[in-house]
Structures are given as structure tokens and as C-alpha cells.
């Protein structure tokens, strides 16, 4: 179906503009930039960092000014997530996990430590993620430990218990779930114990994130060509309080982003990122969102979206203030 028809059928979306953007990834004229993750510097919010994947080449570290602080050649890493306060080689640190598809038949997790002072990544090794092509990844932490969910291209979701206490990466698959078709984006909510996964042509699902949880998902929303226009891609969480907030999914088919309320999973609204000081976004894969102070430009929170058609020729990531999204949607 032509994109004009898909947009015409879709639920209307309000427009916001990005306040910043990253330097394009190094792989030009290709579908390369894919997924971001955010580390918030509580002591100096404006010095927070962004991790972004070039799925043909490796991992970038950006400042909020969009400039490259580091690049690590990690090969074909697709999605990325991180957790602060994880024990790494006996000390608390920032653990970065990427879905590694250098071997398309055998998925892996590639683990790294992020040094917030130097903005450098250090490789910790890889962990087996199951048979199949690695696609999505998201991290989760509860009282039992730290986990990564790796979403394989065929819709298999493996939950992996991670151990970096000794420095080197190790992990064990503790649970396997399955969606029927190609899936990628995911986000896990430490507060509520919920895992959200986007099945590209079907819609948004919710699982119990506990390692002892059930295997059957609940459908939150269908990719019906209205609120979500296939593909359903990136997933992010706006965490408010102990259990409130929103789940956001990239409605890639009509260049929009759709919000659902966490409390009752009801539809909230949709927005697009239009051209302004920097360009807009199209065909977004990965998204990330974190609320809180990120300095003068992003005082209420930061939303990041991959831009599939950046005018510079190579794809990049657009940075949007959560306050602008809130105001546009009347939240």
C-alpha cells in the first residue's frame, strides 16, 4: 500500500519539532542507524550521554550536543540498551548490552562497560542468545538480578540472566517466549514487571517480565493501520511515579509515534517529528525515552528517534524535548 494511503487512513497525529540531532553514523547511503539508549548524568544532566547503533559497523557514544564522543567497532549490532548501577568486575558501573548479529544463525548479546567520565566503551565479551538472527534487545532488573531480553527476527524472545560481577560477560537463558512473526522493538519496566514487545505487522504485546512469569502475552494494540501503521518498530517507556506513565511505539508505516497509558493500556494520542531547527523523522526504527532533567534544552525529559531519511545522506538520531510532546498532546 502506498505510504500516502496509509497516512490517509491513520489516526491524526500532532506535530513536534526536534531540538537537536546527532552527527550521522559513518555508514552512508544505507539503512544503518537503528537504535538509541540514554544514560542520564544525575550530577550534571546536560553531560548525559546517548549510545546509538550503526548496525553495519558498531556503537557510537554521543553527547547531548549530538557530537561523537566515542565509536567502538563492534560489527553488526542492531539494538542497544543499558542499566546503571550494575556490578561489573566488583564495582558499580553502567552496563551496555547490544544485540549482536555478526553470525545471523546464532544470536549473541555483546556487553560493554560505559565510562561516564571519558564516554568510552570497553568490551566485556559476548553471551549466547539462542539460535537465530539477533534483532531487538532491552534490559530488565528486579530483586532476582539483571536480565536482557533478546528478540530474534522470527519472534522468539529469550530472557537471559546476566552476570558481570567478575568482569567478563556471562549469561544463561532462563525463559523463552514466542510471537508469531517478525518482531524487534522491546522495553521492560522495572517498576511494574512488564515487558512490551512490538510484532511488526501485528501490534504491541505485553508479557510478565519475571523469569518465573507466564509465556502467554496480552495484546495491547493492533497494527490496524489507524493508531499503529505497520511496521510497529521501536518501543519506549515514559515512567511516571511508581506505576504510571506511557508506552510509546514507533508507527513506522506513517512516520508517527503512538502513546498508550500504562495503567489501563488505553490509547492516548499520536505525534510526528516535523522539520524545524533540524529535520524531521521518517521510517523510524529504534526510539528511547527517559524523563527527568537533561539540562536547559531538555528539562523534563528526552525522547530520541532514529531518522530513516536524514538529508545529510547518512542516517542519524533526532532529539526531542518530552515537554514539547506533553504540550502538543495536552498531557
mmCIF file of C-alpha atoms in Angstrom:
data_model
loop_
_atom_site.group_PDB
_atom_site.id
_atom_site.type_symbol
_atom_site.label_atom_id
_atom_site.label_comp_id
_atom_site.label_asym_id
_atom_site.label_seq_id
_atom_site.Cartn_x
_atom_site.Cartn_y
_atom_site.Cartn_z
ATOM 1 C CA UNK A 1 0.000 0.000 0.000
ATOM 2 C CA UNK A 2 1.479 3.444 -0.905
ATOM 3 C CA UNK A 3 2.545 5.488 2.114
ATOM 4 C CA UNK A 4 0.123 8.277 1.131
ATOM 5 C CA UNK A 5 -2.788 5.846 1.505
ATOM 6 C CA UNK A 6 -1.505 4.525 4.805
ATOM 7 C CA UNK A 7 -1.166 8.048 6.204
ATOM 8 C CA UNK A 8 -4.658 8.968 4.983
ATOM 9 C CA UNK A 9 -6.158 6.014 6.881
ATOM 10 C CA UNK A 10 -4.206 6.683 10.075
ATOM 11 C CA UNK A 11 -5.477 8.451 13.174
ATOM 12 C CA UNK A 12 -4.391 12.124 13.084
ATOM 13 C CA UNK A 13 -1.101 12.982 14.806
ATOM 14 C CA UNK A 14 0.097 16.283 16.265
ATOM 15 C CA UNK A 15 3.478 17.658 15.231
ATOM 16 C CA UNK A 16 6.517 18.454 17.344
ATOM 17 C CA UNK A 17 9.998 19.506 16.262
ATOM 18 C CA UNK A 18 13.350 18.199 17.406
ATOM 19 C CA UNK A 19 15.650 20.489 19.385
ATOM 20 C CA UNK A 20 18.803 18.651 18.335
ATOM 21 C CA UNK A 21 20.276 15.792 16.353
ATOM 22 C CA UNK A 22 23.350 13.594 16.357
ATOM 23 C CA UNK A 23 26.154 13.534 13.859
ATOM 24 C CA UNK A 24 25.203 10.956 11.181
ATOM 25 C CA UNK A 25 26.560 7.438 11.544
ATOM 26 C CA UNK A 26 29.578 6.501 9.464
ATOM 27 C CA UNK A 27 27.764 4.143 7.097
ATOM 28 C CA UNK A 28 26.345 6.431 4.414
ATOM 29 C CA UNK A 29 23.520 5.854 1.932
ATOM 30 C CA UNK A 30 22.326 2.743 3.751
ATOM 31 C CA UNK A 31 19.848 1.639 6.404
ATOM 32 C CA UNK A 32 22.433 1.832 9.166
ATOM 33 C CA UNK A 33 21.486 3.872 12.246
ATOM 34 C CA UNK A 34 18.973 1.860 14.240
ATOM 35 C CA UNK A 35 18.506 2.163 17.991
ATOM 36 C CA UNK A 36 19.453 4.562 20.824
ATOM 37 C CA UNK A 37 19.912 4.234 24.581
ATOM 38 C CA UNK A 38 20.228 7.029 27.164
ATOM 39 C CA UNK A 39 22.431 7.432 30.214
ATOM 40 C CA UNK A 40 21.338 10.319 32.429
ATOM 41 C CA UNK A 41 24.034 12.071 34.437
ATOM 42 C CA UNK A 42 22.203 12.905 37.664
ATOM 43 C CA UNK A 43 25.027 15.162 38.885
ATOM 44 C CA UNK A 44 25.253 17.123 35.618
ATOM 45 C CA UNK A 45 22.200 16.384 33.445
ATOM 46 C CA UNK A 46 23.498 18.359 30.447
ATOM 47 C CA UNK A 47 26.500 15.986 30.410
ATOM 48 C CA UNK A 48 24.302 12.935 29.836
ATOM 49 C CA UNK A 49 25.222 10.506 27.058
ATOM 50 C CA UNK A 50 23.498 8.713 24.182
ATOM 51 C CA UNK A 51 24.505 5.320 22.790
ATOM 52 C CA UNK A 52 23.480 4.705 19.185
ATOM 53 C CA UNK A 53 23.943 1.730 16.884
ATOM 54 C CA UNK A 54 25.269 1.735 13.356
ATOM 55 C CA UNK A 55 24.021 -1.754 12.560
ATOM 56 C CA UNK A 56 26.623 -2.157 9.846
ATOM 57 C CA UNK A 57 29.598 -1.119 11.974
ATOM 58 C CA UNK A 58 29.318 -0.680 15.742
ATOM 59 C CA UNK A 59 28.373 1.630 18.593
ATOM 60 C CA UNK A 60 28.549 5.415 18.898
ATOM 61 C CA UNK A 61 28.575 7.467 22.077
ATOM 62 C CA UNK A 62 27.173 10.984 21.655
ATOM 63 C CA UNK A 63 26.830 13.976 23.927
ATOM 64 C CA UNK A 64 23.541 15.864 24.096
ATOM 65 C CA UNK A 65 25.089 18.302 21.636
ATOM 66 C CA UNK A 66 24.986 15.452 19.129
ATOM 67 C CA UNK A 67 28.740 15.273 18.735
ATOM 68 C CA UNK A 68 30.555 11.937 18.701
ATOM 69 C CA UNK A 69 32.357 11.179 21.954
ATOM 70 C CA UNK A 70 33.397 7.629 21.071
ATOM 71 C CA UNK A 71 32.974 4.901 18.466
ATOM 72 C CA UNK A 72 33.621 1.219 19.020
ATOM 73 C CA UNK A 73 33.896 -1.163 16.081
ATOM 74 C CA UNK A 74 31.550 -3.935 17.192
ATOM 75 C CA UNK A 75 30.376 -5.089 13.781
ATOM 76 C CA UNK A 76 26.699 -5.797 13.170
ATOM 77 C CA UNK A 77 24.987 -4.720 16.386
ATOM 78 C CA UNK A 78 21.319 -3.893 15.906
ATOM 79 C CA UNK A 79 19.600 -2.694 19.106
ATOM 80 C CA UNK A 80 21.075 -1.385 22.354
ATOM 81 C CA UNK A 81 20.047 -0.777 25.971
ATOM 82 C CA UNK A 82 21.817 -0.004 29.250
ATOM 83 C CA UNK A 83 21.497 -0.145 33.018
ATOM 84 C CA UNK A 84 23.351 1.920 35.581
ATOM 85 C CA UNK A 85 24.354 0.552 38.970
ATOM 86 C CA UNK A 86 25.265 -2.932 37.729
ATOM 87 C CA UNK A 87 28.170 -4.746 39.371
ATOM 88 C CA UNK A 88 30.986 -5.074 36.824
ATOM 89 C CA UNK A 89 34.251 -6.583 37.983
ATOM 90 C CA UNK A 90 33.422 -5.850 41.600
ATOM 91 C CA UNK A 91 32.359 -2.216 41.204
ATOM 92 C CA UNK A 92 29.122 -0.480 40.268
ATOM 93 C CA UNK A 93 29.010 0.681 36.654
ATOM 94 C CA UNK A 94 26.993 1.277 33.506
ATOM 95 C CA UNK A 95 26.326 -1.941 31.598
ATOM 96 C CA UNK A 96 25.552 -1.570 27.879
ATOM 97 C CA UNK A 97 24.062 -4.529 26.011
ATOM 98 C CA UNK A 98 23.620 -4.767 22.229
ATOM 99 C CA UNK A 99 22.006 -7.429 20.052
ATOM 100 C CA UNK A 100 24.884 -8.939 18.071
ATOM 101 C CA UNK A 101 24.034 -10.452 14.678
ATOM 102 C CA UNK A 102 27.526 -10.851 13.283
ATOM 103 C CA UNK A 103 26.540 -14.512 12.993
ATOM 104 C CA UNK A 104 22.994 -14.481 11.516
ATOM 105 C CA UNK A 105 22.409 -18.090 12.555
ATOM 106 C CA UNK A 106 23.450 -17.747 16.187
ATOM 107 C CA UNK A 107 22.331 -14.686 18.121
ATOM 108 C CA UNK A 108 24.550 -13.130 20.747
ATOM 109 C CA UNK A 109 24.496 -10.329 23.258
ATOM 110 C CA UNK A 110 27.523 -8.040 23.125
ATOM 111 C CA UNK A 111 28.270 -6.481 26.520
ATOM 112 C CA UNK A 112 30.208 -3.283 27.240
ATOM 113 C CA UNK A 113 31.052 -1.006 30.122
ATOM 114 C CA UNK A 114 30.473 2.725 29.651
ATOM 115 C CA UNK A 115 32.851 5.065 31.447
ATOM 116 C CA UNK A 116 30.794 8.227 32.069
ATOM 117 C CA UNK A 117 33.861 10.427 32.594
ATOM 118 C CA UNK A 118 35.604 9.572 29.319
ATOM 119 C CA UNK A 119 32.439 8.488 27.413
ATOM 120 C CA UNK A 120 34.405 5.407 26.296
ATOM 121 C CA UNK A 121 33.037 1.904 25.837
ATOM 122 C CA UNK A 122 35.009 -1.173 26.875
ATOM 123 C CA UNK A 123 34.023 -4.575 25.520
ATOM 124 C CA UNK A 124 33.249 -7.245 28.135
ATOM 125 C CA UNK A 125 32.582 -10.113 25.732
ATOM 126 C CA UNK A 126 29.549 -11.838 24.270
ATOM 127 C CA UNK A 127 26.847 -14.131 25.581
ATOM 128 C CA UNK A 128 24.934 -16.715 23.556
ATOM 129 C CA UNK A 129 21.408 -15.536 22.747
ATOM 130 C CA UNK A 130 19.930 -18.604 21.038
ATOM 131 C CA UNK A 131 19.663 -19.997 17.514
ATOM 132 C CA UNK A 132 18.552 -17.382 15.002
ATOM 133 C CA UNK A 133 19.252 -13.804 13.974
ATOM 134 C CA UNK A 134 19.574 -11.243 16.778
ATOM 135 C CA UNK A 135 17.273 -8.258 16.372
ATOM 136 C CA UNK A 136 15.871 -6.414 19.388
ATOM 137 C CA UNK A 137 17.178 -6.085 22.929
ATOM 138 C CA UNK A 138 16.069 -4.499 26.191
ATOM 139 C CA UNK A 139 17.212 -4.806 29.780
ATOM 140 C CA UNK A 140 15.301 -5.518 32.979
ATOM 141 C CA UNK A 141 16.191 -5.603 36.660
ATOM 142 C CA UNK A 142 14.302 -6.995 39.630
ATOM 143 C CA UNK A 143 15.239 -8.367 43.041
ATOM 144 C CA UNK A 144 16.464 -11.592 41.425
ATOM 145 C CA UNK A 145 19.028 -9.944 39.163
ATOM 146 C CA UNK A 146 19.750 -8.202 35.867
ATOM 147 C CA UNK A 147 18.377 -9.608 32.610
ATOM 148 C CA UNK A 148 18.415 -8.917 28.898
ATOM 149 C CA UNK A 149 15.559 -9.829 26.610
ATOM 150 C CA UNK A 150 16.878 -10.623 23.130
ATOM 151 C CA UNK A 151 14.248 -10.591 20.399
ATOM 152 C CA UNK A 152 15.131 -12.812 17.459
ATOM 153 C CA UNK A 153 13.945 -11.931 13.979
ATOM 154 C CA UNK A 154 11.419 -14.791 13.898
ATOM 155 C CA UNK A 155 9.630 -13.525 17.015
ATOM 156 C CA UNK A 156 11.418 -15.698 19.585
ATOM 157 C CA UNK A 157 12.201 -13.819 22.816
ATOM 158 C CA UNK A 158 14.896 -15.235 25.098
ATOM 159 C CA UNK A 159 15.290 -13.899 28.626
ATOM 160 C CA UNK A 160 18.944 -14.068 29.672
ATOM 161 C CA UNK A 161 20.200 -13.706 33.246
ATOM 162 C CA UNK A 162 23.423 -11.689 33.098
ATOM 163 C CA UNK A 163 26.467 -11.870 35.342
ATOM 164 C CA UNK A 164 29.294 -9.352 35.030
ATOM 165 C CA UNK A 165 30.380 -9.341 38.670
ATOM 166 C CA UNK A 166 33.694 -10.911 37.755
ATOM 167 C CA UNK A 167 34.291 -8.581 34.815
ATOM 168 C CA UNK A 168 33.827 -10.980 31.916
ATOM 169 C CA UNK A 169 30.381 -11.397 30.401
ATOM 170 C CA UNK A 170 28.349 -14.497 31.141
ATOM 171 C CA UNK A 171 24.674 -15.307 30.895
ATOM 172 C CA UNK A 172 22.076 -18.043 30.940
ATOM 173 C CA UNK A 173 18.802 -18.310 29.042
ATOM 174 C CA UNK A 174 16.180 -18.695 31.755
ATOM 175 C CA UNK A 175 12.979 -18.407 29.719
ATOM 176 C CA UNK A 176 11.816 -18.436 26.099
ATOM 177 C CA UNK A 177 8.666 -16.822 24.695
ATOM 178 C CA UNK A 178 7.379 -16.615 21.135
ATOM 179 C CA UNK A 179 5.455 -14.238 18.927
ATOM 180 C CA UNK A 180 4.182 -15.470 15.589
ATOM 181 C CA UNK A 181 6.086 -13.273 13.126
ATOM 182 C CA UNK A 182 8.990 -10.841 12.778
ATOM 183 C CA UNK A 183 9.474 -8.755 15.913
ATOM 184 C CA UNK A 184 12.105 -6.318 17.117
ATOM 185 C CA UNK A 185 11.422 -3.410 19.463
ATOM 186 C CA UNK A 186 11.047 -4.061 23.166
ATOM 187 C CA UNK A 187 11.135 -2.248 26.501
ATOM 188 C CA UNK A 188 10.907 -3.610 30.052
ATOM 189 C CA UNK A 189 9.542 -1.694 33.033
ATOM 190 C CA UNK A 190 11.439 -2.414 36.255
ATOM 191 C CA UNK A 191 8.680 -0.753 38.313
ATOM 192 C CA UNK A 192 5.745 -2.833 37.087
ATOM 193 C CA UNK A 193 7.486 -6.033 35.980
ATOM 194 C CA UNK A 194 6.125 -5.749 32.446
ATOM 195 C CA UNK A 195 7.805 -6.420 29.113
ATOM 196 C CA UNK A 196 6.489 -4.755 25.952
ATOM 197 C CA UNK A 197 7.350 -6.175 22.504
ATOM 198 C CA UNK A 198 6.368 -4.928 19.044
ATOM 199 C CA UNK A 199 5.438 -7.595 16.485
ATOM 200 C CA UNK A 200 5.947 -5.608 13.320
ATOM 201 C CA UNK A 201 2.860 -6.468 11.266
ATOM 202 C CA UNK A 202 0.640 -7.436 14.198
ATOM 203 C CA UNK A 203 0.937 -4.910 17.027
ATOM 204 C CA UNK A 204 2.130 -4.284 20.584
ATOM 205 C CA UNK A 205 2.198 -7.069 23.186
ATOM 206 C CA UNK A 206 2.751 -7.243 26.951
ATOM 207 C CA UNK A 207 4.443 -10.094 28.843
ATOM 208 C CA UNK A 208 5.231 -10.659 32.505
ATOM 209 C CA UNK A 209 8.927 -9.736 32.735
ATOM 210 C CA UNK A 210 9.698 -12.018 35.677
ATOM 211 C CA UNK A 211 11.862 -15.023 34.917
ATOM 212 C CA UNK A 212 9.142 -17.102 36.579
ATOM 213 C CA UNK A 213 6.360 -15.393 34.644
ATOM 214 C CA UNK A 214 3.990 -16.960 32.155
ATOM 215 C CA UNK A 215 4.675 -17.346 28.459
ATOM 216 C CA UNK A 216 1.379 -16.050 27.073
ATOM 217 C CA UNK A 217 1.255 -12.362 26.069
ATOM 218 C CA UNK A 218 -1.610 -9.891 26.174
ATOM 219 C CA UNK A 219 -2.210 -7.716 23.138
ATOM 220 C CA UNK A 220 -2.254 -4.000 23.913
ATOM 221 C CA UNK A 221 -2.880 -2.706 20.415
ATOM 222 C CA UNK A 222 -3.128 -3.991 16.865
ATOM 223 C CA UNK A 223 -1.213 -2.660 13.888
ATOM 224 C CA UNK A 224 -4.584 -1.819 12.358
ATOM 225 C CA UNK A 225 -3.491 0.962 10.025
ATOM 226 C CA UNK A 226 -5.020 3.566 12.324
ATOM 227 C CA UNK A 227 -3.301 4.052 15.685
ATOM 228 C CA UNK A 228 -0.358 1.859 14.626
ATOM 229 C CA UNK A 229 0.546 1.608 10.960
ATOM 230 C CA UNK A 230 2.822 -1.342 10.218
ATOM 231 C CA UNK A 231 5.614 -1.694 10.834
ATOM 232 C CA UNK A 232 5.389 -1.437 14.619
ATOM 233 C CA UNK A 233 9.039 -0.873 15.459
ATOM 234 C CA UNK A 234 10.758 0.776 18.435
ATOM 235 C CA UNK A 235 9.243 0.711 21.935
ATOM 236 C CA UNK A 236 9.978 3.056 24.853
ATOM 237 C CA UNK A 237 8.557 3.826 28.297
ATOM 238 C CA UNK A 238 7.782 7.186 29.906
ATOM 239 C CA UNK A 239 7.964 6.229 33.589
ATOM 240 C CA UNK A 240 5.975 8.478 35.935
ATOM 241 C CA UNK A 241 5.879 7.704 39.649
ATOM 242 C CA UNK A 242 5.734 4.137 40.890
ATOM 243 C CA UNK A 243 3.500 2.657 38.196
ATOM 244 C CA UNK A 244 2.166 5.403 35.914
ATOM 245 C CA UNK A 245 3.273 6.775 32.572
ATOM 246 C CA UNK A 246 3.090 5.798 28.917
ATOM 247 C CA UNK A 247 4.320 3.172 26.475
ATOM 248 C CA UNK A 248 5.405 4.666 23.141
ATOM 249 C CA UNK A 249 5.681 2.658 19.916
ATOM 250 C CA UNK A 250 7.082 3.767 16.567
ATOM 251 C CA UNK A 251 4.327 3.585 13.945
ATOM 252 C CA UNK A 252 6.891 3.281 11.191
ATOM 253 C CA UNK A 253 4.419 2.936 8.332
ATOM 254 C CA UNK A 254 3.183 6.513 8.661
ATOM 255 C CA UNK A 255 6.181 8.178 10.343
ATOM 256 C CA UNK A 256 4.443 8.631 13.699
ATOM 257 C CA UNK A 257 4.699 7.628 17.375
ATOM 258 C CA UNK A 258 1.758 6.307 19.392
ATOM 259 C CA UNK A 259 1.238 6.507 23.156
ATOM 260 C CA UNK A 260 -0.665 4.107 25.405
ATOM 261 C CA UNK A 261 -1.335 4.653 29.097
ATOM 262 C CA UNK A 262 0.497 2.143 31.311
ATOM 263 C CA UNK A 263 -2.244 1.957 33.943
ATOM 264 C CA UNK A 264 -5.067 0.719 31.711
ATOM 265 C CA UNK A 265 -3.311 0.356 28.313
ATOM 266 C CA UNK A 266 -5.728 2.822 26.724
ATOM 267 C CA UNK A 267 -4.846 4.828 23.636
ATOM 268 C CA UNK A 268 -3.567 8.330 24.446
ATOM 269 C CA UNK A 269 -2.516 10.006 21.203
ATOM 270 C CA UNK A 270 -0.012 10.225 18.360
ATOM 271 C CA UNK A 271 2.692 12.638 17.296
ATOM 272 C CA UNK A 272 5.142 13.181 14.463
ATOM 273 C CA UNK A 273 8.518 14.888 14.387
ATOM 274 C CA UNK A 274 8.327 17.600 11.746
ATOM 275 C CA UNK A 275 11.139 19.644 10.233
ATOM 276 C CA UNK A 276 12.178 22.650 12.284
ATOM 277 C CA UNK A 277 15.584 23.792 13.511
ATOM 278 C CA UNK A 278 16.728 20.358 12.364
ATOM 279 C CA UNK A 279 14.967 17.896 10.063
ATOM 280 C CA UNK A 280 12.030 15.698 10.913
ATOM 281 C CA UNK A 281 11.983 11.898 11.062
ATOM 282 C CA UNK A 282 10.769 9.222 8.675
ATOM 283 C CA UNK A 283 10.550 5.427 8.935
ATOM 284 C CA UNK A 284 11.873 5.357 12.487
ATOM 285 C CA UNK A 285 13.280 2.081 13.794
ATOM 286 C CA UNK A 286 14.535 2.497 17.353
ATOM 287 C CA UNK A 287 13.309 5.005 19.937
ATOM 288 C CA UNK A 288 14.201 5.748 23.541
ATOM 289 C CA UNK A 289 12.667 7.970 26.196
ATOM 290 C CA UNK A 290 13.727 8.988 29.688
ATOM 291 C CA UNK A 291 12.013 11.513 31.918
ATOM 292 C CA UNK A 292 13.884 13.846 34.243
ATOM 293 C CA UNK A 293 16.186 16.828 33.940
ATOM 294 C CA UNK A 294 18.547 16.746 30.965
ATOM 295 C CA UNK A 295 19.673 20.353 31.193
ATOM 296 C CA UNK A 296 18.314 23.597 29.708
ATOM 297 C CA UNK A 297 17.307 22.145 26.330
ATOM 298 C CA UNK A 298 15.520 19.083 27.754
ATOM 299 C CA UNK A 299 14.397 19.991 31.302
ATOM 300 C CA UNK A 300 11.521 17.493 31.544
ATOM 301 C CA UNK A 301 12.928 14.522 29.667
ATOM 302 C CA UNK A 302 14.488 13.358 26.412
ATOM 303 C CA UNK A 303 12.931 11.418 23.525
ATOM 304 C CA UNK A 304 15.266 10.087 20.821
ATOM 305 C CA UNK A 305 14.190 8.703 17.450
ATOM 306 C CA UNK A 306 16.210 7.160 14.651
ATOM 307 C CA UNK A 307 15.725 9.033 11.384
ATOM 308 C CA UNK A 308 15.496 6.750 8.367
ATOM 309 C CA UNK A 309 15.910 9.515 5.767
ATOM 310 C CA UNK A 310 18.358 12.102 7.022
ATOM 311 C CA UNK A 311 19.112 14.833 4.495
ATOM 312 C CA UNK A 312 22.855 14.539 5.096
ATOM 313 C CA UNK A 313 22.870 11.155 3.350
ATOM 314 C CA UNK A 314 23.694 9.030 6.383
ATOM 315 C CA UNK A 315 21.066 8.263 8.998
ATOM 316 C CA UNK A 316 21.148 9.814 12.460
ATOM 317 C CA UNK A 317 19.087 10.315 15.636
ATOM 318 C CA UNK A 318 16.789 13.250 16.431
ATOM 319 C CA UNK A 319 16.449 14.636 19.976
ATOM 320 C CA UNK A 320 13.051 15.897 21.168
ATOM 321 C CA UNK A 321 12.085 17.509 24.479
ATOM 322 C CA UNK A 322 9.485 15.496 26.380
ATOM 323 C CA UNK A 323 7.937 18.815 27.463
ATOM 324 C CA UNK A 324 7.194 19.594 23.799
ATOM 325 C CA UNK A 325 5.495 16.219 23.333
ATOM 326 C CA UNK A 326 3.447 16.702 26.513
ATOM 327 C CA UNK A 327 2.314 20.156 25.446
ATOM 328 C CA UNK A 328 1.359 19.043 21.939
ATOM 329 C CA UNK A 329 -0.704 16.120 23.247
ATOM 330 C CA UNK A 330 -2.148 18.014 26.205
ATOM 331 C CA UNK A 331 -0.823 15.512 28.733
#
